[in-house]
């Protein structure tokens, strides 16, 4: 943990911290001594996690209940963020999956995905960056997906995650030498509630990971200042080969077998 810029304890802000990967970021960062600001819609979940982490790791944890796809909620979070005296880490993690064919999904759902994955993430980065630059350091983790690296199913979901990948890569370039690190975290299948409201992919067990492994990989990669983090060897191989015109048709056929069938 970097406290060098200030004697004030370092803080990490995590969106979508009420379950899954976000809750695990909260757990691992609290274990490293970070004070936390946790954001999501389910306040009971956030409060339960906050009191567990405060007791276990003796760190301050603040909870903000907000639907980040709604501009007034997002702006409420932004006004709190800019007041934080030593925000060292922002994790843009809040997200949800879409299932079905593009034209069959309600347009409002496409809009919500774009608002949450893209607009909320960009807004929060824009809010935290001046403070990080003034302090000479900080880290921004944008939770994207393998779907943001390789275009398979889930048109809008993949496109919003591809935005986060490109955004992170370019921002990383722009910030070289500033002390601020940027990462796009691109997991494959992870056992979380993300899959509980939709048909689960029928992929073999070796293609699944846990939130604990994904977050450990992300934080280790951050130390090495690498902008793209793909946890797991199988996914690193797919990411490396997947855009090749020779390999992509094979991956695309495999995905047709693995991913949930869409209603015709
Ligand atoms: N699980 C996977 O296989 C997988 C793979 C690749 C990438 N990802 C990405 O990982 C991230 C975390 O997902 P997860 O797997 O941990 O699933 P999860 O357990 O369902 O967690 C999603 C989190 O996002 C929050 N969230 C959803 N909509 C929100 C909104 N409108 N405003 C504020 N918070 C909202 C949820 O909290 P509330 O419901 O309390 O608001 C929850 O804390 C997502 O961005 C997802 O796209 C997941």
GROMACS .gro file of C-alpha atoms and ligand atoms in nm:
model
  312
    1UNK     CA    1   0.000   0.000   0.000
    2UNK     CA    2   0.136   0.343  -0.093
    3UNK     CA    3   0.096   0.597   0.185
    4UNK     CA    4   0.397   0.802   0.077
    5UNK     CA    5   0.193   1.087  -0.073
    6UNK     CA    6   0.020   1.154   0.254
    7UNK     CA    7  -0.011   1.050   0.615
    8UNK     CA    8  -0.384   1.012   0.551
    9UNK     CA    9  -0.477   0.643   0.511
   10UNK     CA   10  -0.507   0.524   0.152
   11UNK     CA   11  -0.857   0.462   0.025
   12UNK     CA   12  -0.994   0.235  -0.249
   13UNK     CA   13  -1.333   0.292  -0.412
   14UNK     CA   14  -1.501  -0.018  -0.555
   15UNK     CA   15  -1.821  -0.016  -0.756
   16UNK     CA   16  -2.039  -0.326  -0.763
   17UNK     CA   17  -1.896  -0.432  -0.426
   18UNK     CA   18  -2.209  -0.608  -0.299
   19UNK     CA   19  -2.115  -0.946  -0.452
   20UNK     CA   20  -1.874  -1.144  -0.668
   21UNK     CA   21  -1.555  -0.985  -0.800
   22UNK     CA   22  -1.625  -0.645  -0.637
   23UNK     CA   23  -1.675  -0.798  -0.291
   24UNK     CA   24  -1.350  -0.990  -0.337
   25UNK     CA   25  -1.163  -0.670  -0.434
   26UNK     CA   26  -1.299  -0.522  -0.109
   27UNK     CA   27  -1.176  -0.823   0.088
   28UNK     CA   28  -0.825  -0.829  -0.061
   29UNK     CA   29  -0.773  -0.451  -0.047
   30UNK     CA   30  -0.896  -0.434   0.314
   31UNK     CA   31  -0.646  -0.712   0.394
   32UNK     CA   32  -0.375  -0.483   0.251
   33UNK     CA   33  -0.489  -0.205   0.487
   34UNK     CA   34  -0.687   0.017   0.251
   35UNK     CA   35  -0.985   0.211   0.380
   36UNK     CA   36  -1.280   0.141   0.150
   37UNK     CA   37  -1.573   0.313  -0.015
   38UNK     CA   38  -1.816   0.050  -0.143
   39UNK     CA   39  -2.083   0.133  -0.400
   40UNK     CA   40  -2.381  -0.073  -0.525
   41UNK     CA   41  -2.763  -0.081  -0.509
   42UNK     CA   42  -2.812  -0.349  -0.240
   43UNK     CA   43  -2.741  -0.155   0.079
   44UNK     CA   44  -2.797  -0.452   0.313
   45UNK     CA   45  -2.524  -0.650   0.135
   46UNK     CA   46  -2.285  -0.354   0.142
   47UNK     CA   47  -2.345  -0.288   0.511
   48UNK     CA   48  -2.295  -0.656   0.599
   49UNK     CA   49  -1.967  -0.668   0.407
   50UNK     CA   50  -1.853  -0.335   0.555
   51UNK     CA   51  -1.902  -0.445   0.914
   52UNK     CA   52  -1.726  -0.781   0.848
   53UNK     CA   53  -1.425  -0.606   0.694
   54UNK     CA   54  -1.408  -0.337   0.964
   55UNK     CA   55  -1.396  -0.604   1.233
   56UNK     CA   56  -1.160  -0.839   1.049
   57UNK     CA   57  -0.907  -0.587   0.916
   58UNK     CA   58  -0.961  -0.276   1.138
   59UNK     CA   59  -1.004  -0.046   0.835
   60UNK     CA   60  -1.269   0.223   0.783
   61UNK     CA   61  -1.539   0.122   0.534
   62UNK     CA   62  -1.799   0.361   0.393
   63UNK     CA   63  -2.104   0.246   0.203
   64UNK     CA   64  -2.283   0.437  -0.074
   65UNK     CA   65  -2.606   0.296  -0.207
   66UNK     CA   66  -2.634   0.404  -0.571
   67UNK     CA   67  -2.765   0.283  -0.904
   68UNK     CA   68  -2.475   0.393  -1.123
   69UNK     CA   69  -2.683   0.369  -1.440
   70UNK     CA   70  -2.884   0.669  -1.312
   71UNK     CA   71  -2.713   1.005  -1.359
   72UNK     CA   72  -2.832   1.165  -1.029
   73UNK     CA   73  -2.702   0.864  -0.831
   74UNK     CA   74  -2.375   0.869  -1.023
   75UNK     CA   75  -2.329   1.242  -0.956
   76UNK     CA   76  -2.390   1.179  -0.583
   77UNK     CA   77  -2.104   0.928  -0.586
   78UNK     CA   78  -1.885   1.171  -0.783
   79UNK     CA   79  -1.938   1.447  -0.526
   80UNK     CA   80  -1.823   1.211  -0.249
   81UNK     CA   81  -1.527   1.084  -0.455
   82UNK     CA   82  -1.379   1.428  -0.510
   83UNK     CA   83  -1.384   1.491  -0.134
   84UNK     CA   84  -1.174   1.181  -0.054
   85UNK     CA   85  -0.833   1.306   0.059
   86UNK     CA   86  -0.619   1.009  -0.049
   87UNK     CA   87  -0.801   0.793  -0.302
   88UNK     CA   88  -0.535   0.553  -0.430
   89UNK     CA   89  -0.744   0.293  -0.613
   90UNK     CA   90  -1.061   0.308  -0.822
   91UNK     CA   91  -1.215  -0.025  -0.928
   92UNK     CA   92  -1.485   0.022  -1.192
   93UNK     CA   93  -1.645  -0.319  -1.151
   94UNK     CA   94  -2.026  -0.277  -1.144
   95UNK     CA   95  -2.182  -0.461  -1.434
   96UNK     CA   96  -2.443  -0.704  -1.556
   97UNK     CA   97  -2.482  -0.948  -1.842
   98UNK     CA   98  -2.734  -0.946  -2.124
   99UNK     CA   99  -2.874  -1.256  -2.285
  100UNK     CA  100  -3.062  -1.296  -2.609
  101UNK     CA  101  -3.029  -1.174  -2.962
  102UNK     CA  102  -2.945  -0.808  -3.005
  103UNK     CA  103  -3.275  -0.706  -3.163
  104UNK     CA  104  -3.480  -0.906  -2.910
  105UNK     CA  105  -3.332  -0.733  -2.604
  106UNK     CA  106  -3.528  -0.427  -2.495
  107UNK     CA  107  -3.355  -0.106  -2.605
  108UNK     CA  108  -3.368   0.021  -2.245
  109UNK     CA  109  -3.147  -0.273  -2.138
  110UNK     CA  110  -2.889  -0.185  -2.405
  111UNK     CA  111  -2.894   0.174  -2.277
  112UNK     CA  112  -2.853   0.066  -1.914
  113UNK     CA  113  -2.551  -0.147  -2.007
  114UNK     CA  114  -2.389   0.144  -2.191
  115UNK     CA  115  -2.468   0.382  -1.904
  116UNK     CA  116  -2.332   0.148  -1.636
  117UNK     CA  117  -2.030  -0.008  -1.808
  118UNK     CA  118  -1.919   0.291  -2.015
  119UNK     CA  119  -2.057   0.623  -1.892
  120UNK     CA  120  -2.034   0.555  -1.517
  121UNK     CA  121  -1.678   0.421  -1.553
  122UNK     CA  122  -1.561   0.715  -1.763
  123UNK     CA  123  -1.731   0.964  -1.528
  124UNK     CA  124  -1.561   0.816  -1.222
  125UNK     CA  125  -1.217   0.806  -1.388
  126UNK     CA  126  -1.264   1.169  -1.492
  127UNK     CA  127  -1.351   1.257  -1.133
  128UNK     CA  128  -1.063   1.077  -0.961
  129UNK     CA  129  -0.779   1.147  -1.204
  130UNK     CA  130  -0.703   1.511  -1.111
  131UNK     CA  131  -0.653   1.413  -0.746
  132UNK     CA  132  -0.436   1.112  -0.836
  133UNK     CA  133  -0.221   1.324  -1.068
  134UNK     CA  134  -0.183   1.594  -0.802
  135UNK     CA  135  -0.070   1.327  -0.552
  136UNK     CA  136   0.161   1.172  -0.814
  137UNK     CA  137   0.009   0.825  -0.802
  138UNK     CA  138  -0.288   0.595  -0.800
  139UNK     CA  139  -0.440   0.296  -0.978
  140UNK     CA  140  -0.750   0.258  -1.192
  141UNK     CA  141  -0.886  -0.091  -1.261
  142UNK     CA  142  -1.161  -0.120  -1.520
  143UNK     CA  143  -1.328  -0.460  -1.503
  144UNK     CA  144  -1.383  -0.553  -1.868
  145UNK     CA  145  -1.409  -0.913  -1.993
  146UNK     CA  146  -1.275  -1.163  -2.246
  147UNK     CA  147  -1.587  -1.055  -2.437
  148UNK     CA  148  -1.417  -0.717  -2.476
  149UNK     CA  149  -1.115  -0.876  -2.645
  150UNK     CA  150  -1.287  -1.122  -2.880
  151UNK     CA  151  -1.621  -1.052  -3.048
  152UNK     CA  152  -1.840  -1.354  -2.987
  153UNK     CA  153  -2.197  -1.333  -2.854
  154UNK     CA  154  -2.364  -1.064  -2.651
  155UNK     CA  155  -2.327  -0.770  -2.886
  156UNK     CA  156  -2.377  -0.473  -2.653
  157UNK     CA  157  -2.214  -0.638  -2.351
  158UNK     CA  158  -1.901  -0.719  -2.552
  159UNK     CA  159  -1.895  -0.375  -2.713
  160UNK     CA  160  -1.913  -0.194  -2.378
  161UNK     CA  161  -1.631  -0.412  -2.245
  162UNK     CA  162  -1.428  -0.350  -2.565
  163UNK     CA  163  -1.474   0.021  -2.496
  164UNK     CA  164  -1.323  -0.028  -2.149
  165UNK     CA  165  -1.027  -0.220  -2.297
  166UNK     CA  166  -0.952   0.048  -2.557
  167UNK     CA  167  -1.014   0.329  -2.307
  168UNK     CA  168  -0.773   0.170  -2.058
  169UNK     CA  169  -0.503   0.105  -2.318
  170UNK     CA  170  -0.513   0.463  -2.446
  171UNK     CA  171  -0.536   0.621  -2.101
  172UNK     CA  172  -0.240   0.407  -1.990
  173UNK     CA  173  -0.035   0.555  -2.277
  174UNK     CA  174  -0.144   0.907  -2.196
  175UNK     CA  175  -0.054   0.863  -1.827
  176UNK     CA  176   0.292   0.704  -1.874
  177UNK     CA  177   0.533   0.867  -1.630
  178UNK     CA  178   0.255   1.023  -1.422
  179UNK     CA  179   0.257   0.758  -1.150
  180UNK     CA  180  -0.105   0.666  -1.225
  181UNK     CA  181  -0.152   0.306  -1.341
  182UNK     CA  182  -0.443   0.181  -1.549
  183UNK     CA  183  -0.560  -0.176  -1.596
  184UNK     CA  184  -0.833  -0.345  -1.800
  185UNK     CA  185  -0.915  -0.670  -1.621
  186UNK     CA  186  -1.045  -0.928  -1.871
  187UNK     CA  187  -1.169  -1.241  -1.696
  188UNK     CA  188  -1.329  -1.543  -1.861
  189UNK     CA  189  -1.602  -1.732  -1.677
  190UNK     CA  190  -1.604  -1.660  -1.302
  191UNK     CA  191  -1.830  -1.826  -1.045
  192UNK     CA  192  -2.043  -1.529  -0.928
  193UNK     CA  193  -2.405  -1.413  -0.922
  194UNK     CA  194  -2.344  -1.275  -1.272
  195UNK     CA  195  -2.455  -1.614  -1.408
  196UNK     CA  196  -2.744  -1.671  -1.166
  197UNK     CA  197  -3.005  -1.465  -1.349
  198UNK     CA  198  -2.926  -1.605  -1.695
  199UNK     CA  199  -2.869  -1.948  -1.850
  200UNK     CA  200  -2.515  -2.052  -1.746
  201UNK     CA  201  -2.255  -2.131  -2.012
  202UNK     CA  202  -2.200  -2.508  -2.061
  203UNK     CA  203  -1.824  -2.474  -2.055
  204UNK     CA  204  -1.588  -2.729  -1.899
  205UNK     CA  205  -1.478  -2.669  -1.540
  206UNK     CA  206  -1.123  -2.576  -1.637
  207UNK     CA  207  -1.264  -2.266  -1.808
  208UNK     CA  208  -1.409  -2.138  -1.479
  209UNK     CA  209  -1.229  -1.941  -1.216
  210UNK     CA  210  -1.307  -1.792  -0.876
  211UNK     CA  211  -1.334  -1.425  -0.784
  212UNK     CA  212  -1.045  -1.480  -0.544
  213UNK     CA  213  -0.809  -1.598  -0.822
  214UNK     CA  214  -0.921  -1.324  -1.061
  215UNK     CA  215  -0.868  -1.045  -0.806
  216UNK     CA  216  -0.530  -1.184  -0.694
  217UNK     CA  217  -0.420  -1.188  -1.061
  218UNK     CA  218  -0.542  -0.831  -1.109
  219UNK     CA  219  -0.358  -0.692  -0.806
  220UNK     CA  220  -0.039  -0.883  -0.894
  221UNK     CA  221  -0.052  -0.751  -1.253
  222UNK     CA  222  -0.105  -0.398  -1.121
  223UNK     CA  223   0.226  -0.427  -0.938
  224UNK     CA  224   0.391  -0.511  -1.271
  225UNK     CA  225   0.217  -0.210  -1.436
  226UNK     CA  226   0.071  -0.416  -1.725
  227UNK     CA  227  -0.240  -0.259  -1.878
  228UNK     CA  228  -0.423  -0.577  -1.987
  229UNK     CA  229  -0.479  -0.847  -1.727
  230UNK     CA  230  -0.621  -1.178  -1.852
  231UNK     CA  231  -0.635  -1.423  -1.559
  232UNK     CA  232  -0.574  -1.790  -1.643
  233UNK     CA  233  -0.344  -1.959  -1.901
  234UNK     CA  234  -0.627  -2.086  -2.122
  235UNK     CA  235  -0.771  -1.736  -2.158
  236UNK     CA  236  -0.428  -1.581  -2.220
  237UNK     CA  237  -0.388  -1.829  -2.507
  238UNK     CA  238  -0.734  -1.748  -2.644
  239UNK     CA  239  -0.664  -1.374  -2.611
  240UNK     CA  240  -0.331  -1.409  -2.792
  241UNK     CA  241  -0.464  -1.623  -3.079
  242UNK     CA  242  -0.829  -1.524  -3.086
  243UNK     CA  243  -0.805  -1.232  -3.325
  244UNK     CA  244  -0.607  -1.433  -3.584
  245UNK     CA  245  -0.825  -1.494  -3.893
  246UNK     CA  246  -0.715  -1.861  -3.886
  247UNK     CA  247  -0.800  -1.924  -3.521
  248UNK     CA  248  -1.108  -1.704  -3.475
  249UNK     CA  249  -1.346  -1.938  -3.667
  250UNK     CA  250  -1.240  -2.227  -3.435
  251UNK     CA  251  -1.303  -2.019  -3.123
  252UNK     CA  252  -1.630  -1.897  -3.265
  253UNK     CA  253  -1.746  -2.258  -3.329
  254UNK     CA  254  -1.641  -2.363  -2.977
  255UNK     CA  255  -1.832  -2.066  -2.834
  256UNK     CA  256  -2.145  -2.178  -3.018
  257UNK     CA  257  -2.129  -2.506  -2.825
  258UNK     CA  258  -2.045  -2.350  -2.488
  259UNK     CA  259  -2.248  -2.031  -2.464
  260UNK     CA  260  -2.619  -2.048  -2.376
  261UNK     CA  261  -2.849  -2.103  -2.672
  262UNK     CA  262  -3.039  -1.797  -2.776
  263UNK     CA  263  -3.408  -1.807  -2.839
  264UNK     CA  264  -3.465  -1.821  -3.216
  265LIG     N1  265  -1.868  -1.354  -1.365
  265LIG     C1  266  -1.813  -1.358  -1.486
  265LIG     O1  267  -1.807  -1.468  -1.551
  265LIG     C2  268  -1.752  -1.233  -1.548
  265LIG     C3  269  -1.668  -1.249  -1.657
  265LIG     C4  270  -1.611  -1.136  -1.715
  265LIG     C5  271  -1.637  -1.011  -1.663
  265LIG     N2  272  -1.721  -0.997  -1.556
  265LIG     C6  273  -1.748  -0.862  -1.506
  265LIG     O2  274  -1.717  -0.857  -1.368
  265LIG     C7  275  -1.791  -0.750  -1.308
  265LIG     C8  276  -1.848  -0.798  -1.176
  265LIG     O3  277  -1.941  -0.901  -1.201
  265LIG     P1  278  -1.952  -1.032  -1.110
  265LIG     O4  279  -1.914  -1.147  -1.193
  265LIG     O5  280  -1.884  -1.011  -0.981
  265LIG     O6  281  -2.111  -1.040  -1.093
  265LIG     P2  282  -2.208  -1.005  -0.972
  265LIG     O7  283  -2.177  -1.091  -0.856
  265LIG     O8  284  -2.344  -1.010  -1.030
  265LIG     O9  285  -2.170  -0.856  -0.933
  265LIG     C9  286  -2.213  -0.744  -1.007
  265LIG    C10  287  -2.202  -0.623  -0.917
  265LIG    O10  288  -2.242  -0.507  -0.991
  265LIG    C11  289  -2.337  -0.436  -0.916
  265LIG     N3  290  -2.428  -0.362  -1.003
  265LIG    C12  291  -2.504  -0.412  -1.105
  265LIG     N4  292  -2.579  -0.315  -1.158
  265LIG    C13  293  -2.552  -0.201  -1.088
  265LIG    C14  294  -2.597  -0.068  -1.097
  265LIG     N5  295  -2.690  -0.031  -1.186
  265LIG     N6  296  -2.547   0.024  -1.011
  265LIG    C15  297  -2.455  -0.013  -0.919
  265LIG     N7  298  -2.406  -0.137  -0.907
  265LIG    C16  299  -2.455  -0.231  -0.990
  265LIG    C17  300  -2.410  -0.542  -0.833
  265LIG    O11  301  -2.463  -0.485  -0.714
  265LIG     P3  302  -2.618  -0.448  -0.687
  265LIG    O12  303  -2.701  -0.551  -0.755
  265LIG    O13  304  -2.626  -0.453  -0.538
  265LIG    O14  305  -2.632  -0.311  -0.741
  265LIG    C18  306  -2.294  -0.634  -0.797
  265LIG    O15  307  -2.227  -0.586  -0.683
  265LIG    C19  308  -1.897  -0.706  -1.410
  265LIG    O16  309  -1.857  -0.584  -1.469
  265LIG    C20  310  -1.894  -0.818  -1.515
  265LIG    O17  311  -1.927  -0.770  -1.643
  265LIG    C21  312  -1.779  -1.105  -1.496
   0.00000   0.00000   0.00000
